[in-house]
Amino acid sequence: MLRTLVNVTPTNESRAIEDMFDRLFGSPIRPSAPQAGTLPLDILEHDGKLVLKAAVPGIDPNDIEIQIENNVLTIKGETRHDEEAKDAKIYRREVSYGSFSRSVRLPDNLNLEAVDAEFKNGLVTISLPRVEEEKPKAFKVAVRTAEAQPATEA
């Protein structure tokens, strides 16, 4: 008789269900970890600006391309192998190399003409100021008194 063993980890199953609900409803219950092979990204709002921080360790700032098209911000780049490792005997390789790209849909109320990007300590920080929304104007309406109409006799 042949039996099949299935390795079920309740914790992993629970996380998979939570991830499914997070994707379905768009509201993560816990901080989400980036998926393997993607560019780690933080998005926050500070001082009236939407701020995106991407971890790009080992990347030359001149090799990072940032573009915005149709309200989608895309960060692209490439990590390259060290030349010294070319002829080396490699025992372990955990650092990933190659092209990377990450795109994020932006909200509509941003001033894309004033975008700023800064590279420091392996992080690229992109700041997008929000457009100030017009506040509703309140105005007073004068109320006039109606003139009395003369009664007509029938």
PDB file of C-alpha atoms in Angstrom:
ATOM      1  CA  MET A   1       0.000   0.000   0.000  1.00  0.00           C
ATOM      2  CA  LEU A   2       1.438   3.395  -1.053  1.00  0.00           C
ATOM      3  CA  ARG A   3       0.958   6.382   1.240  1.00  0.00           C
ATOM      4  CA  THR A   4       1.655   9.977   0.416  1.00  0.00           C
ATOM      5  CA  LEU A   5       3.030  12.273   3.076  1.00  0.00           C
ATOM      6  CA  VAL A   6       1.954  15.881   2.887  1.00  0.00           C
ATOM      7  CA  ASN A   7       3.933  18.434   4.821  1.00  0.00           C
ATOM      8  CA  VAL A   8       1.456  20.990   6.187  1.00  0.00           C
ATOM      9  CA  THR A   9       2.650  23.809   8.376  1.00  0.00           C
ATOM     10  CA  PRO A  10      -0.289  25.567  10.055  1.00  0.00           C
ATOM     11  CA  THR A  11       1.660  28.822  10.366  1.00  0.00           C
ATOM     12  CA  ASN A  12       2.423  28.914   6.644  1.00  0.00           C
ATOM     13  CA  GLU A  13      -1.169  28.046   5.788  1.00  0.00           C
ATOM     14  CA  SER A  14      -2.402  30.858   8.061  1.00  0.00           C
ATOM     15  CA  ARG A  15      -0.021  33.344   6.419  1.00  0.00           C
ATOM     16  CA  ALA A  16      -1.164  32.263   2.967  1.00  0.00           C
ATOM     17  CA  ILE A  17      -4.792  32.913   3.918  1.00  0.00           C
ATOM     18  CA  GLU A  18      -3.888  36.321   5.428  1.00  0.00           C
ATOM     19  CA  ASP A  19      -1.986  37.235   2.258  1.00  0.00           C
ATOM     20  CA  MET A  20      -4.991  36.253   0.153  1.00  0.00           C
ATOM     21  CA  PHE A  21      -7.276  38.529   2.210  1.00  0.00           C
ATOM     22  CA  ASP A  22      -4.702  41.342   2.081  1.00  0.00           C
ATOM     23  CA  ARG A  23      -4.660  41.158  -1.717  1.00  0.00           C
ATOM     24  CA  LEU A  24      -8.431  40.854  -1.906  1.00  0.00           C
ATOM     25  CA  PHE A  25      -9.284  43.760   0.398  1.00  0.00           C
ATOM     26  CA  GLY A  26      -6.118  45.826   0.024  1.00  0.00           C
ATOM     27  CA  SER A  27      -5.636  46.376   3.735  1.00  0.00           C
ATOM     28  CA  PRO A  28      -2.688  44.525   5.232  1.00  0.00           C
ATOM     29  CA  ILE A  29      -3.102  43.500   8.865  1.00  0.00           C
ATOM     30  CA  ARG A  30       0.650  43.279   9.378  1.00  0.00           C
ATOM     31  CA  PRO A  31       3.695  44.774   7.651  1.00  0.00           C
ATOM     32  CA  SER A  32       4.203  42.981   4.382  1.00  0.00           C
ATOM     33  CA  ALA A  33       7.540  41.555   3.359  1.00  0.00           C
ATOM     34  CA  PRO A  34       8.655  42.024  -0.231  1.00  0.00           C
ATOM     35  CA  GLN A  35       8.396  38.971  -2.409  1.00  0.00           C
ATOM     36  CA  ALA A  36      11.630  37.310  -3.425  1.00  0.00           C
ATOM     37  CA  GLY A  37      13.306  38.967  -6.390  1.00  0.00           C
ATOM     38  CA  THR A  38      11.526  42.311  -6.008  1.00  0.00           C
ATOM     39  CA  LEU A  39      12.887  45.690  -5.041  1.00  0.00           C
ATOM     40  CA  PRO A  40      12.064  46.387  -1.363  1.00  0.00           C
ATOM     41  CA  LEU A  41       9.974  49.543  -1.130  1.00  0.00           C
ATOM     42  CA  ASP A  42       8.496  51.714   1.647  1.00  0.00           C
ATOM     43  CA  ILE A  43       5.713  54.198   0.874  1.00  0.00           C
ATOM     44  CA  LEU A  44       4.733  56.831   3.409  1.00  0.00           C
ATOM     45  CA  GLU A  45       3.346  60.340   3.651  1.00  0.00           C
ATOM     46  CA  HIS A  46       5.249  63.087   5.442  1.00  0.00           C
ATOM     47  CA  ASP A  47       4.879  66.898   5.459  1.00  0.00           C
ATOM     48  CA  GLY A  48       2.360  66.909   2.609  1.00  0.00           C
ATOM     49  CA  LYS A  49       4.527  64.689   0.395  1.00  0.00           C
ATOM     50  CA  LEU A  50       4.209  61.100  -0.744  1.00  0.00           C
ATOM     51  CA  VAL A  51       7.616  59.512  -0.092  1.00  0.00           C
ATOM     52  CA  LEU A  52       8.876  56.277  -1.656  1.00  0.00           C
ATOM     53  CA  LYS A  53      12.077  54.675  -0.374  1.00  0.00           C
ATOM     54  CA  ALA A  54      13.676  51.849  -2.324  1.00  0.00           C
ATOM     55  CA  ALA A  55      16.605  49.770  -1.073  1.00  0.00           C
ATOM     56  CA  VAL A  56      19.206  49.567  -3.830  1.00  0.00           C
ATOM     57  CA  PRO A  57      22.416  48.442  -2.089  1.00  0.00           C
ATOM     58  CA  GLY A  58      25.488  48.164  -4.261  1.00  0.00           C
ATOM     59  CA  ILE A  59      23.947  50.147  -7.107  1.00  0.00           C
ATOM     60  CA  ASP A  60      25.663  53.208  -8.568  1.00  0.00           C
ATOM     61  CA  PRO A  61      23.170  56.116  -8.470  1.00  0.00           C
ATOM     62  CA  ASN A  62      23.922  56.757 -12.158  1.00  0.00           C
ATOM     63  CA  ASP A  63      22.628  53.252 -12.964  1.00  0.00           C
ATOM     64  CA  ILE A  64      19.176  53.903 -11.472  1.00  0.00           C
ATOM     65  CA  GLU A  65      16.407  54.993 -13.820  1.00  0.00           C
ATOM     66  CA  ILE A  66      13.234  56.547 -12.406  1.00  0.00           C
ATOM     67  CA  GLN A  67      10.340  57.487 -14.650  1.00  0.00           C
ATOM     68  CA  ILE A  68       6.691  58.416 -14.273  1.00  0.00           C
ATOM     69  CA  GLU A  69       4.240  57.657 -17.042  1.00  0.00           C
ATOM     70  CA  ASN A  70       0.429  57.641 -16.792  1.00  0.00           C
ATOM     71  CA  ASN A  71       0.630  58.028 -12.986  1.00  0.00           C
ATOM     72  CA  VAL A  72       2.860  54.944 -12.670  1.00  0.00           C
ATOM     73  CA  LEU A  73       6.299  55.418 -11.112  1.00  0.00           C
ATOM     74  CA  THR A  74       8.916  52.889 -12.245  1.00  0.00           C
ATOM     75  CA  ILE A  75      12.365  52.320 -10.747  1.00  0.00           C
ATOM     76  CA  LYS A  76      14.800  50.323 -12.903  1.00  0.00           C
ATOM     77  CA  GLY A  77      18.416  49.297 -12.559  1.00  0.00           C
ATOM     78  CA  GLU A  78      20.897  46.475 -12.730  1.00  0.00           C
ATOM     79  CA  THR A  79      23.350  44.883 -10.314  1.00  0.00           C
ATOM     80  CA  ARG A  80      26.494  43.438 -11.834  1.00  0.00           C
ATOM     81  CA  HIS A  81      28.871  40.685 -10.698  1.00  0.00           C
ATOM     82  CA  ASP A  82      32.197  41.734  -9.221  1.00  0.00           C
ATOM     83  CA  GLU A  83      35.050  41.362 -11.666  1.00  0.00           C
ATOM     84  CA  GLU A  84      37.178  39.683  -8.956  1.00  0.00           C
ATOM     85  CA  ALA A  85      34.587  36.919  -8.577  1.00  0.00           C
ATOM     86  CA  LYS A  86      34.918  36.089 -12.255  1.00  0.00           C
ATOM     87  CA  ASP A  87      37.808  33.645 -11.743  1.00  0.00           C
ATOM     88  CA  ALA A  88      37.124  32.883  -8.069  1.00  0.00           C
ATOM     89  CA  LYS A  89      35.998  29.608  -6.577  1.00  0.00           C
ATOM     90  CA  ILE A  90      32.539  30.406  -5.211  1.00  0.00           C
ATOM     91  CA  TYR A  91      31.322  28.615  -2.097  1.00  0.00           C
ATOM     92  CA  ARG A  92      28.046  30.447  -1.654  1.00  0.00           C
ATOM     93  CA  ARG A  93      26.174  33.079  -3.621  1.00  0.00           C
ATOM     94  CA  GLU A  94      23.224  34.777  -1.917  1.00  0.00           C
ATOM     95  CA  VAL A  95      23.431  38.223  -3.464  1.00  0.00           C
ATOM     96  CA  SER A  96      21.219  38.477  -6.516  1.00  0.00           C
ATOM     97  CA  TYR A  97      22.488  40.060  -9.710  1.00  0.00           C
ATOM     98  CA  GLY A  98      20.779  41.245 -12.824  1.00  0.00           C
ATOM     99  CA  SER A  99      18.101  43.703 -13.859  1.00  0.00           C
ATOM    100  CA  PHE A 100      15.384  44.842 -11.502  1.00  0.00           C
ATOM    101  CA  SER A 101      12.266  46.908 -11.954  1.00  0.00           C
ATOM    102  CA  ARG A 102       9.457  47.980  -9.651  1.00  0.00           C
ATOM    103  CA  SER A 103       6.340  49.959 -10.598  1.00  0.00           C
ATOM    104  CA  VAL A 104       3.838  51.676  -8.326  1.00  0.00           C
ATOM    105  CA  ARG A 105       0.567  53.354  -9.300  1.00  0.00           C
ATOM    106  CA  LEU A 106       0.449  56.886  -7.903  1.00  0.00           C
ATOM    107  CA  PRO A 107      -2.622  58.764  -6.672  1.00  0.00           C
ATOM    108  CA  ASP A 108      -3.974  61.595  -8.823  1.00  0.00           C
ATOM    109  CA  ASN A 109      -3.400  64.476  -6.405  1.00  0.00           C
ATOM    110  CA  LEU A 110       0.403  64.759  -6.794  1.00  0.00           C
ATOM    111  CA  ASN A 111       2.476  67.545  -8.329  1.00  0.00           C
ATOM    112  CA  LEU A 112       4.551  65.483 -10.758  1.00  0.00           C
ATOM    113  CA  GLU A 113       6.399  68.605 -11.928  1.00  0.00           C
ATOM    114  CA  ALA A 114       8.068  68.939  -8.484  1.00  0.00           C
ATOM    115  CA  VAL A 115       9.259  65.341  -7.987  1.00  0.00           C
ATOM    116  CA  ASP A 116      12.630  64.955  -6.238  1.00  0.00           C
ATOM    117  CA  ALA A 117      14.912  61.910  -5.959  1.00  0.00           C
ATOM    118  CA  GLU A 118      17.879  61.515  -3.623  1.00  0.00           C
ATOM    119  CA  PHE A 119      20.364  58.654  -3.223  1.00  0.00           C
ATOM    120  CA  LYS A 120      22.003  58.064   0.164  1.00  0.00           C
ATOM    121  CA  ASN A 121      23.424  54.984   1.908  1.00  0.00           C
ATOM    122  CA  GLY A 122      21.951  52.493  -0.556  1.00  0.00           C
ATOM    123  CA  LEU A 123      18.454  54.026  -0.472  1.00  0.00           C
ATOM    124  CA  VAL A 124      16.825  56.065  -3.194  1.00  0.00           C
ATOM    125  CA  THR A 125      14.174  58.391  -1.747  1.00  0.00           C
ATOM    126  CA  ILE A 126      11.582  59.852  -4.109  1.00  0.00           C
ATOM    127  CA  SER A 127       9.420  62.729  -2.839  1.00  0.00           C
ATOM    128  CA  LEU A 128       6.241  63.774  -4.605  1.00  0.00           C
ATOM    129  CA  PRO A 129       4.428  66.814  -3.162  1.00  0.00           C
ATOM    130  CA  ARG A 130       0.673  66.622  -2.957  1.00  0.00           C
ATOM    131  CA  VAL A 131      -1.381  69.228  -4.793  1.00  0.00           C
ATOM    132  CA  GLU A 132      -3.255  71.339  -2.322  1.00  0.00           C
ATOM    133  CA  GLU A 133      -6.932  70.747  -2.718  1.00  0.00           C
ATOM    134  CA  GLU A 134      -9.113  73.783  -3.094  1.00  0.00           C
ATOM    135  CA  LYS A 135     -11.031  74.307   0.058  1.00  0.00           C
ATOM    136  CA  PRO A 136     -14.759  74.795  -0.457  1.00  0.00           C
ATOM    137  CA  LYS A 137     -15.597  78.472  -0.498  1.00  0.00           C
ATOM    138  CA  ALA A 138     -18.258  79.567   1.927  1.00  0.00           C
ATOM    139  CA  PHE A 139     -20.242  82.668   1.239  1.00  0.00           C
ATOM    140  CA  LYS A 140     -23.237  84.265   2.845  1.00  0.00           C
ATOM    141  CA  VAL A 141     -26.459  84.583   0.898  1.00  0.00           C
ATOM    142  CA  ALA A 142     -28.492  87.675   1.677  1.00  0.00           C
ATOM    143  CA  VAL A 143     -32.140  87.015   2.430  1.00  0.00           C
ATOM    144  CA  ARG A 144     -34.530  89.682   1.204  1.00  0.00           C
ATOM    145  CA  THR A 145     -38.001  90.248   2.421  1.00  0.00           C
ATOM    146  CA  ALA A 146     -40.865  89.612   0.049  1.00  0.00           C
ATOM    147  CA  GLU A 147     -43.078  92.550  -0.740  1.00  0.00           C
ATOM    148  CA  ALA A 148     -46.675  92.172   0.386  1.00  0.00           C
ATOM    149  CA  GLN A 149     -49.023  91.513  -2.521  1.00  0.00           C
ATOM    150  CA  PRO A 150     -52.310  93.428  -2.499  1.00  0.00           C
ATOM    151  CA  ALA A 151     -55.334  91.187  -2.035  1.00  0.00           C
ATOM    152  CA  THR A 152     -57.539  90.911  -5.113  1.00  0.00           C
ATOM    153  CA  GLU A 153     -61.297  90.919  -4.790  1.00  0.00           C
ATOM    154  CA  ALA A 154     -63.263  88.378  -6.673  1.00  0.00           C
TER     155      ALA A 154
END
